[in-house]
Amino acid sequence: MLALNADLHPASENAHDSLAEAYEAVGDATAALRAYRRVLELNPAAGHAAARVAALTSVKAP
């Protein structure tokens, strides 16, 4: 549902942020990063998205 919302509203920062949070909640870091980066394309000042990108890219594999 959230992916459909992001598809239907490609310029919605909120739609992509919600999608990113959902991907992160189910452990799909790759998809979460993609969605958070889209948020940053739409709004480079989006602090939450920038923080999540930084956190997700700093995670080290075991």
CSV table of C-alpha atoms in Angstrom, one decimal:
chain,number,residue,atom,x,y,z
A,1,MET,CA,0.0,0.0,0.0
A,2,LEU,CA,2.8,2.4,0.9
A,3,ALA,CA,4.6,1.6,-2.3
A,4,LEU,CA,1.5,2.3,-4.3
A,5,ASN,CA,1.1,5.6,-2.5
A,6,ALA,CA,4.7,6.6,-3.4
A,7,ASP,CA,4.0,5.6,-7.0
A,8,LEU,CA,0.8,7.6,-7.2
A,9,HIS,CA,2.5,10.6,-5.5
A,10,PRO,CA,6.1,10.6,-6.7
A,11,ALA,CA,6.7,14.2,-5.5
A,12,SER,CA,5.4,13.5,-1.9
A,13,GLU,CA,8.2,13.6,0.6
A,14,ASN,CA,5.9,12.1,3.2
A,15,ALA,CA,4.9,9.2,1.0
A,16,HIS,CA,8.6,8.2,0.4
A,17,ASP,CA,9.5,8.7,4.0
A,18,SER,CA,6.7,6.4,5.2
A,19,LEU,CA,7.7,3.8,2.6
A,20,ALA,CA,11.3,4.0,3.8
A,21,GLU,CA,10.3,3.6,7.5
A,22,ALA,CA,8.2,0.5,6.5
A,23,TYR,CA,11.1,-1.0,4.6
A,24,GLU,CA,13.4,-0.4,7.5
A,25,ALA,CA,10.9,-2.0,9.9
A,26,VAL,CA,10.9,-5.2,8.0
A,27,GLY,CA,14.7,-5.2,7.6
A,28,ASP,CA,15.0,-4.2,4.0
A,29,ALA,CA,17.9,-1.7,4.3
A,30,THR,CA,18.5,-1.5,0.6
A,31,ALA,CA,14.9,-0.5,-0.2
A,32,ALA,CA,14.8,1.8,2.8
A,33,LEU,CA,18.0,3.6,1.6
A,34,ARG,CA,16.5,4.0,-1.8
A,35,ALA,CA,13.3,5.6,-0.4
A,36,TYR,CA,15.2,7.8,2.1
A,37,ARG,CA,17.4,9.0,-0.8
A,38,ARG,CA,14.3,9.9,-2.8
A,39,VAL,CA,13.1,12.0,0.2
A,40,LEU,CA,16.5,13.8,0.1
A,41,GLU,CA,16.1,14.4,-3.6
A,42,LEU,CA,12.7,16.0,-2.9
A,43,ASN,CA,13.9,17.9,0.2
A,44,PRO,CA,17.7,18.1,0.8
A,45,ALA,CA,17.0,19.6,4.2
A,46,ALA,CA,15.0,16.5,5.4
A,47,GLY,CA,17.0,15.9,8.6
A,48,HIS,CA,15.3,12.6,9.5
A,49,ALA,CA,16.0,11.1,6.1
A,50,ALA,CA,19.6,12.3,6.2
A,51,ALA,CA,20.1,10.8,9.7
A,52,ARG,CA,18.6,7.4,8.6
A,53,VAL,CA,20.8,7.3,5.5
A,54,ALA,CA,23.8,7.9,7.7
A,55,ALA,CA,22.8,5.3,10.2
A,56,LEU,CA,21.9,2.7,7.6
A,57,THR,CA,25.1,3.2,5.6
A,58,SER,CA,27.3,2.9,8.8
A,59,VAL,CA,25.9,-0.5,9.7
A,60,LYS,CA,28.6,-3.1,9.5
A,61,ALA,CA,27.9,-6.7,8.4
A,62,PRO,CA,28.7,-9.3,11.1
